[in-house]
Tab-separated table of C-alpha atoms and ligand atoms in Angstrom:
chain	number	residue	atom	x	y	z
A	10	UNK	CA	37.733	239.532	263.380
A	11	UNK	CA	38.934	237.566	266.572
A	12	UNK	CA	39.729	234.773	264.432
A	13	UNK	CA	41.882	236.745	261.577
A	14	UNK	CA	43.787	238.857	264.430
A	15	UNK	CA	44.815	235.386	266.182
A	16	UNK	CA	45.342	234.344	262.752
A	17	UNK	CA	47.787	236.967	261.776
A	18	UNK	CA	49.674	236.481	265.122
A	19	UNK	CA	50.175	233.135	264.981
A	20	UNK	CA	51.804	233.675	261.073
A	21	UNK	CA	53.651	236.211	262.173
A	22	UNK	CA	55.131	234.366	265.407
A	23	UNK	CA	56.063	231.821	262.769
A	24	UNK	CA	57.471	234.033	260.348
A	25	UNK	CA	59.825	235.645	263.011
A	26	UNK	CA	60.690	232.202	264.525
A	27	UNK	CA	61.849	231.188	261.113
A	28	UNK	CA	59.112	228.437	261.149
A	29	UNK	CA	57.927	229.017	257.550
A	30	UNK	CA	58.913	226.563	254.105
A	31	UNK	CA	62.470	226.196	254.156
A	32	UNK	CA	64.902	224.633	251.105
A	33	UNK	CA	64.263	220.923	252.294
A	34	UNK	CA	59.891	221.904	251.477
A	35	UNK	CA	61.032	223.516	247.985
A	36	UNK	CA	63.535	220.555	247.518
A	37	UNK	CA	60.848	218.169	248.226
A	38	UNK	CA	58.538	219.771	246.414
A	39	UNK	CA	60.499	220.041	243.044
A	40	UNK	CA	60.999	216.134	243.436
A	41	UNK	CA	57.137	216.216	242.817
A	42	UNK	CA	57.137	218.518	240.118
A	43	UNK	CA	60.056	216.900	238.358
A	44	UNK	CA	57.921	215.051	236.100
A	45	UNK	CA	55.807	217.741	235.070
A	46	UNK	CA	58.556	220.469	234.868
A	47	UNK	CA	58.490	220.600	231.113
A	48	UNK	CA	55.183	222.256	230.437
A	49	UNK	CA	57.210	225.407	232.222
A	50	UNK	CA	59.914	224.602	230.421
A	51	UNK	CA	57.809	224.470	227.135
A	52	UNK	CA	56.032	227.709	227.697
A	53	UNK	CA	59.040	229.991	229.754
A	54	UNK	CA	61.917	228.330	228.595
A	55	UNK	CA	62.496	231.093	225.211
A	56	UNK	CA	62.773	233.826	228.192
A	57	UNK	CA	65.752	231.473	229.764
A	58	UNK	CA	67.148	231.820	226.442
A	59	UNK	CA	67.828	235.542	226.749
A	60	UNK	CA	70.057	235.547	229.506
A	61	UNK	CA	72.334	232.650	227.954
A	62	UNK	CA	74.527	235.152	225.968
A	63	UNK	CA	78.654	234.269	225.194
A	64	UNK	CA	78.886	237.695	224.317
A	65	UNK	CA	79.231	238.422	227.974
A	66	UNK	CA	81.245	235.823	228.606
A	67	UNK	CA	84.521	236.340	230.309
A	68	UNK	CA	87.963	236.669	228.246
A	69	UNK	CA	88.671	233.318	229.503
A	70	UNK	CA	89.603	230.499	226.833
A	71	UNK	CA	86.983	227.793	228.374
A	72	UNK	CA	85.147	229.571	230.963
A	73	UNK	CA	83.669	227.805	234.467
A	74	UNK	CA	80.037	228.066	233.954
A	75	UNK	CA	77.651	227.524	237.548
A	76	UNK	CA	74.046	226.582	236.797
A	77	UNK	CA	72.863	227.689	240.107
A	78	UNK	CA	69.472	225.833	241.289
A	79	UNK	CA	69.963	224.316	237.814
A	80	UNK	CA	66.728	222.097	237.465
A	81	UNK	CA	66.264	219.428	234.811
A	82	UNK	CA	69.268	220.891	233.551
A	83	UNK	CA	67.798	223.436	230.849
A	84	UNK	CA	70.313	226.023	230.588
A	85	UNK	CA	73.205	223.402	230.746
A	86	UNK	CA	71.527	221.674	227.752
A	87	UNK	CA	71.596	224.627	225.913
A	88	UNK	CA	74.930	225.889	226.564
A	89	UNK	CA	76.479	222.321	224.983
A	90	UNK	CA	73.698	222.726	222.114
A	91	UNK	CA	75.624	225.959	221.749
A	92	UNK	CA	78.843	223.938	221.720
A	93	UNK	CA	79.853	226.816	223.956
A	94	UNK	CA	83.436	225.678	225.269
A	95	UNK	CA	83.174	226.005	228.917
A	96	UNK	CA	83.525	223.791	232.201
A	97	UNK	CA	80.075	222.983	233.380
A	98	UNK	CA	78.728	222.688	237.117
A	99	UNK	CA	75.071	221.928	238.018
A	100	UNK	CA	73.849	222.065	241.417
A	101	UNK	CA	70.142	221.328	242.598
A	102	UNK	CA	68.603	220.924	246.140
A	103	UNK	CA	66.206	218.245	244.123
A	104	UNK	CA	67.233	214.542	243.535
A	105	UNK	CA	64.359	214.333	240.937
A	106	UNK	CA	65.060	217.406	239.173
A	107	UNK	CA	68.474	216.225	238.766
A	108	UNK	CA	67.738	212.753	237.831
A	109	UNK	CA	65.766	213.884	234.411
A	110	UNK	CA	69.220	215.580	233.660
A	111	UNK	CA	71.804	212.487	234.848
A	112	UNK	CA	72.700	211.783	231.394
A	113	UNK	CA	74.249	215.413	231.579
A	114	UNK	CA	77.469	213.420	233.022
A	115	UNK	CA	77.793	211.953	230.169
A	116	UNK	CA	79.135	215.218	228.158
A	117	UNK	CA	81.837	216.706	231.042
A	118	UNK	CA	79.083	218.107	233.022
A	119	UNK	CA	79.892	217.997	236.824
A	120	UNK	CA	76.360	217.586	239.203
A	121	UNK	CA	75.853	218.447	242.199
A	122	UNK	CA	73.093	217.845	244.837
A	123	UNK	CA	73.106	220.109	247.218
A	124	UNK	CA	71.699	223.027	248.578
A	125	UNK	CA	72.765	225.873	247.048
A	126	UNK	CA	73.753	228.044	249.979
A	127	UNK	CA	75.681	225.152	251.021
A	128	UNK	CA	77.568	225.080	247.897
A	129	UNK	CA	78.277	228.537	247.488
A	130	UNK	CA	79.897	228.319	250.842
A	131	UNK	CA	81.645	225.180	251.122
A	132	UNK	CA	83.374	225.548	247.285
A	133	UNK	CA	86.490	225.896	247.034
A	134	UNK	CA	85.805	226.734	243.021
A	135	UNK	CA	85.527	229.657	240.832
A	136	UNK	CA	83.444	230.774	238.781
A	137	UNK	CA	83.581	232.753	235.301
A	138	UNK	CA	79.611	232.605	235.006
A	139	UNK	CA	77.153	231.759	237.056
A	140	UNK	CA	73.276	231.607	235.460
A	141	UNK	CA	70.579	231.394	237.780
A	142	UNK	CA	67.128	230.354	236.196
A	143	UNK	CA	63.654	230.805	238.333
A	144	UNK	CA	65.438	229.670	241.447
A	145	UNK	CA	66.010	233.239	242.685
A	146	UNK	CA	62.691	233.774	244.993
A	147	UNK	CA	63.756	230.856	246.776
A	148	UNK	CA	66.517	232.496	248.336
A	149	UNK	CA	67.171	235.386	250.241
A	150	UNK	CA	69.026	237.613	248.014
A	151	UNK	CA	71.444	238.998	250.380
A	152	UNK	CA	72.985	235.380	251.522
A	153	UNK	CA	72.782	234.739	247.955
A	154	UNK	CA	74.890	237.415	245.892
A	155	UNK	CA	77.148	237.595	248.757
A	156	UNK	CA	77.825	233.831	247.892
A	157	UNK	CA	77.739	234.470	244.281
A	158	UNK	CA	80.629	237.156	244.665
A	159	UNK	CA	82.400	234.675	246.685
A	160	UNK	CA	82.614	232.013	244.034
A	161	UNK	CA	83.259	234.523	240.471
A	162	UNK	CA	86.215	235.278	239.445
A	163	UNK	CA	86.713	239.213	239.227
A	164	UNK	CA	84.954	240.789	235.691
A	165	UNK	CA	82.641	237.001	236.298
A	166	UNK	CA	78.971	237.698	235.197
A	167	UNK	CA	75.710	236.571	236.472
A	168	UNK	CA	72.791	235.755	234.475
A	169	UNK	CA	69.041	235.433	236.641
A	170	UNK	CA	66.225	235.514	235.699
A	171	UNK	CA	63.037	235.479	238.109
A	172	UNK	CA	59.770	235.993	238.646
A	173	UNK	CA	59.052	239.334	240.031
A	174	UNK	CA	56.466	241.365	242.422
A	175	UNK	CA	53.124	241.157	241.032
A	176	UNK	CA	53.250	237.727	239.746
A	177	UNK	CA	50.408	234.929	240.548
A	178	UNK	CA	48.213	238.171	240.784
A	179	UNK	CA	45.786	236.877	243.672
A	180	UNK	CA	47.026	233.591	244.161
A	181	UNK	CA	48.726	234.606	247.455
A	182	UNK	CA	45.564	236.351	248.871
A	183	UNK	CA	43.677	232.571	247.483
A	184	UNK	CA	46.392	230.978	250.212
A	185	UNK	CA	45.603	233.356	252.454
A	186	UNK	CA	42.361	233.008	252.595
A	187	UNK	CA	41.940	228.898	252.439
A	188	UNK	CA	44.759	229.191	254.776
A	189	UNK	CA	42.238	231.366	257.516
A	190	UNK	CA	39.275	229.258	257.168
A	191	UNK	CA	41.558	226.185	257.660
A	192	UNK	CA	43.974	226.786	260.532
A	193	UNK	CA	44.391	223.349	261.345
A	194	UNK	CA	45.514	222.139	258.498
A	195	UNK	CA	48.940	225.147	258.501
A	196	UNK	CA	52.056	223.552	258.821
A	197	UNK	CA	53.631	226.588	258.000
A	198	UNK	CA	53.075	229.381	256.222
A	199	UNK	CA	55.737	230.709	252.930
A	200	UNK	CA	57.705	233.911	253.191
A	201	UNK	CA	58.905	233.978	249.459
A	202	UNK	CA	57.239	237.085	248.571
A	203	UNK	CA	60.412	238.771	250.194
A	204	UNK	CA	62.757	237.207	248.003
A	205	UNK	CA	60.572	238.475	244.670
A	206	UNK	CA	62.309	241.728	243.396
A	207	UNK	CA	60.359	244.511	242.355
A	208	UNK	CA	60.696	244.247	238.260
A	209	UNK	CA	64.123	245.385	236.204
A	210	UNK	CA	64.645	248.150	238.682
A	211	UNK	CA	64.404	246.608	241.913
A	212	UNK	CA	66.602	243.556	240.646
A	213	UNK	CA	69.205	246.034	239.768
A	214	UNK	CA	69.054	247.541	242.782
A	215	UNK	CA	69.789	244.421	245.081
A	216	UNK	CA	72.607	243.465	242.384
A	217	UNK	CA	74.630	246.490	242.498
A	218	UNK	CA	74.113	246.693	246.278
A	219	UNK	CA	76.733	243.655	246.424
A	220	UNK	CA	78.939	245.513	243.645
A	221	UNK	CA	78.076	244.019	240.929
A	222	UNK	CA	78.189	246.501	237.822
A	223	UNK	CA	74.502	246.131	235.678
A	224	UNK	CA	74.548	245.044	232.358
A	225	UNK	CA	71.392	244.705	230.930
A	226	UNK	CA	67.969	244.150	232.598
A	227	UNK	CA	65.073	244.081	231.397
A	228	UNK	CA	61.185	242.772	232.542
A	229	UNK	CA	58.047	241.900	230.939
A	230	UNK	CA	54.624	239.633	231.219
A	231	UNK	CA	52.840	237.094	229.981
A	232	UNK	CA	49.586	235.104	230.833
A	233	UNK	CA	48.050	232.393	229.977
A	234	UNK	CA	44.214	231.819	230.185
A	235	UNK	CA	42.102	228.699	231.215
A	236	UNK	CA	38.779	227.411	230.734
A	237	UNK	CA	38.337	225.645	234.234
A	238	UNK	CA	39.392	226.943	237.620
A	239	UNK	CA	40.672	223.377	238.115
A	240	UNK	CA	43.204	223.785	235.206
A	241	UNK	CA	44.554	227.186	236.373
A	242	UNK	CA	45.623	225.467	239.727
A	243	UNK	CA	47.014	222.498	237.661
A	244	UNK	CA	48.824	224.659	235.656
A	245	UNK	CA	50.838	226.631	238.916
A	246	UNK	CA	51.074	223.234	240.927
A	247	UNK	CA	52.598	221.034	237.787
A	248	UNK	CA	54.885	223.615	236.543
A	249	UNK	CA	56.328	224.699	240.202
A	250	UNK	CA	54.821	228.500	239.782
A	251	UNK	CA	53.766	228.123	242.908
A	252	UNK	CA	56.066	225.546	244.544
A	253	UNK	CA	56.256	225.292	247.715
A	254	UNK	CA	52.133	225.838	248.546
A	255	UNK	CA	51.247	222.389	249.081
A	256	UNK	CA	53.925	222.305	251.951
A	257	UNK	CA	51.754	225.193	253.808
A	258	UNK	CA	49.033	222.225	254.489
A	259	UNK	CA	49.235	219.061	256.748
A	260	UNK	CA	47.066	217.462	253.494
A	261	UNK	CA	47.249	219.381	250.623
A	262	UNK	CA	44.429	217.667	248.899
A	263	UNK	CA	42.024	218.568	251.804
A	264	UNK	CA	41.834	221.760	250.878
A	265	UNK	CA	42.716	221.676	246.917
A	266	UNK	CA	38.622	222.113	246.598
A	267	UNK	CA	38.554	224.900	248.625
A	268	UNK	CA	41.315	226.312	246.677
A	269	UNK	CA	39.896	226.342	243.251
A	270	UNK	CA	36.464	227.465	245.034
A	271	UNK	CA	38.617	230.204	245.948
A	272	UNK	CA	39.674	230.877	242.470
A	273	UNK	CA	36.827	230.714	240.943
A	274	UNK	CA	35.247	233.229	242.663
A	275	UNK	CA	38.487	235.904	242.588
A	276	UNK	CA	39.756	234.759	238.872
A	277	UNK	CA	36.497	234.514	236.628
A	278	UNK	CA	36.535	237.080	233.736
A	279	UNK	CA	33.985	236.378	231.267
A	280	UNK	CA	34.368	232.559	231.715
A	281	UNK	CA	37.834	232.484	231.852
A	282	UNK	CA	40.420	231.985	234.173
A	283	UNK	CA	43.840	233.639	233.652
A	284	UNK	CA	46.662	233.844	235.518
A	285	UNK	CA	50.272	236.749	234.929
A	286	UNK	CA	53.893	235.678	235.063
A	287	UNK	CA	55.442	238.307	235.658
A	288	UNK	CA	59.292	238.221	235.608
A	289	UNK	CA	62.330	240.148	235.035
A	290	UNK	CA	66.081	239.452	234.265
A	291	UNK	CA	69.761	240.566	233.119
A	292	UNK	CA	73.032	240.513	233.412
A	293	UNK	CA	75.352	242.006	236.415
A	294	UNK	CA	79.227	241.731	236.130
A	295	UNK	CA	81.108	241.477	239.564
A	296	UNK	CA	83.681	244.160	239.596
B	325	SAM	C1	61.874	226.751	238.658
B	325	SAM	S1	63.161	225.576	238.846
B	325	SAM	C2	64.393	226.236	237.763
B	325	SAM	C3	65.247	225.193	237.126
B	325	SAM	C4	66.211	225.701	236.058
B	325	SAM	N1	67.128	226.688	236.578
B	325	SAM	C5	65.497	226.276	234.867
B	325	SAM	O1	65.753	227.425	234.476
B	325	SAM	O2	64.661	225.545	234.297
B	325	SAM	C6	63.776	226.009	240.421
B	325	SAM	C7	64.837	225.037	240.930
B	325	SAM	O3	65.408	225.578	242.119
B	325	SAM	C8	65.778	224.478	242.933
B	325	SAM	N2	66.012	224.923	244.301
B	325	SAM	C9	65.114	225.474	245.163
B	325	SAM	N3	65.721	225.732	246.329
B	325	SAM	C10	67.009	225.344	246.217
B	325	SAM	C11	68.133	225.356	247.090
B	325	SAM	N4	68.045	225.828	248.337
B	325	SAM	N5	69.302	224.897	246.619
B	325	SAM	C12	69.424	224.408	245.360
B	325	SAM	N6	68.393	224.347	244.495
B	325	SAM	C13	67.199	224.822	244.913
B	325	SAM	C14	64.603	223.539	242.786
B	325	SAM	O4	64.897	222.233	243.211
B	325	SAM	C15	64.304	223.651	241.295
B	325	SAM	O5	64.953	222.658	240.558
């Protein structure tokens, strides 16, 4: 009891001293994950799809297009699959990410590495569309829309989508726990469940708090099921679900075992080990 009150104190000193994983961890943690990126991509990527829409798009002849924390580049690559007219610039925090998608140069496409709060405040440019694709967790929303209001044009539109409240069911509490029983091996601890909004009504919510007008928003949920607890942590560490976690620990692969002991024992259903996405997205116009 001792132990888990000193514990708690010593996370939340952290927390409120702003000693937790910052964008430099996520950065350097997406440079990891840069090769691995695509089994997300394979599995998640027809959601992305749904918020690419020219519909929306602004009465502009060849609109400015952000991709904001834009990854490997997927949402780019579509748009000029599309052959979607439109001025293309895509900014990432990671120099790995980025370097799967430097042959995006090649067709017009301006890249950028840099932090994305940085960017949104140091740009002189403006936008017509900005899409923002899993990346929104790793901000905090208010620094972010205020930024993103900055940097559209009046009538511009956003496109997000991100993983909401309720996602990873238990894989937080895992943390937690391996987190307790190893206290020497915190660095620091994560404060991204903050920054997850609470499905297609709590997403609105923060939107039209910074005046932008919703669209359309929708959520949903998938999951996807595993025979080993070994392969349900492979799956959230190679595809970034969970990016960021390895940071928490001096050595992550210390306390991987402990991990999927950890999972074992709180994921098991009948043999299986499954694990929820859950995620919500739309589209908000700035008015
Ligand atoms: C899950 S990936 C999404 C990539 C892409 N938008 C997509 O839909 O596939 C999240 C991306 O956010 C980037 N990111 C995280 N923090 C960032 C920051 N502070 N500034 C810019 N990019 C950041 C990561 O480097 C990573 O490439």
């Amino acid at each position: 009891m001792i132990n888990q009150l000193k514990f708690y104190a010593k996370m939340a000193h952290k927390i409120l001293s702003k000693d937790v994983i910052d964008h430099n961890d996520y950065g350097k943690e997406y440079d990891k994950i840069a090769d691995t990126y695509q089994y997300w991509l394979k599995e998640m990527s027809r959601f992305t799809d749904r918020i690419i829409k020219s519909a929306y798009a602004a009465n502009t002849e060849k609109p400015k297009v952000l991709d904001f924390a834009c990854g490997t580049g997927y949402i780019t690559r579509r748009l000029l699959e599309k052959e979607t007219d439109c001025d293309i610039t895509a900014v990432d925090i990671s120099e790995r990410m980025l370097h799967v998608c430097k042959d995006l140069a090649d067709h017009g496409v301006n890249i950028v590495n840099a932090d994305g709060i940085a960017f949104l405040n140091n740009t002189a440019e403006r936008f017509d569309i900005i899409f923002c694709g899993w990346a929104l967790p790793y901000f905090n929303y208010k620094v972010l829309l205020k930024g993103f209001k900055k940097v559209l044009n009046e009538g511009g539109i956003v496109g997000v989508i991100s993983n909401s409240r309720g996602t990873l069911h238990k894989i937080e509490d895992i943390f937690v726990k391996v987190m307790m029983e190893n206290q020497n091996e915190i660095v620091k601890p994560m404060d991204i469940r903050f920054n997850l909004p609470d499905g297609k009504e709590g997403l609105a919510k923060w939107f039209e708090q910074y005046g932008f007008a919703c669209l359309e928003v929708h959520e949903e949920e998938v999951v996807f099921s595993f025979d080993r607890p070994e392969d349900l942590l492979d799956w959230i560490n190679k595809t970034g679900a969970a990016a960021g976690t390895a940071q928490i620990f001096r050595d992550y692969d210390r306390v991987k075992g402990k991990i999927i002991k950890e999972i074992e024992r709180e994921k098991c259903i009948k043999g299986r080990y499954s694990i929820n996405h859950k995620f919500t997205y739309g589209l908000f116009k700035r008015s």
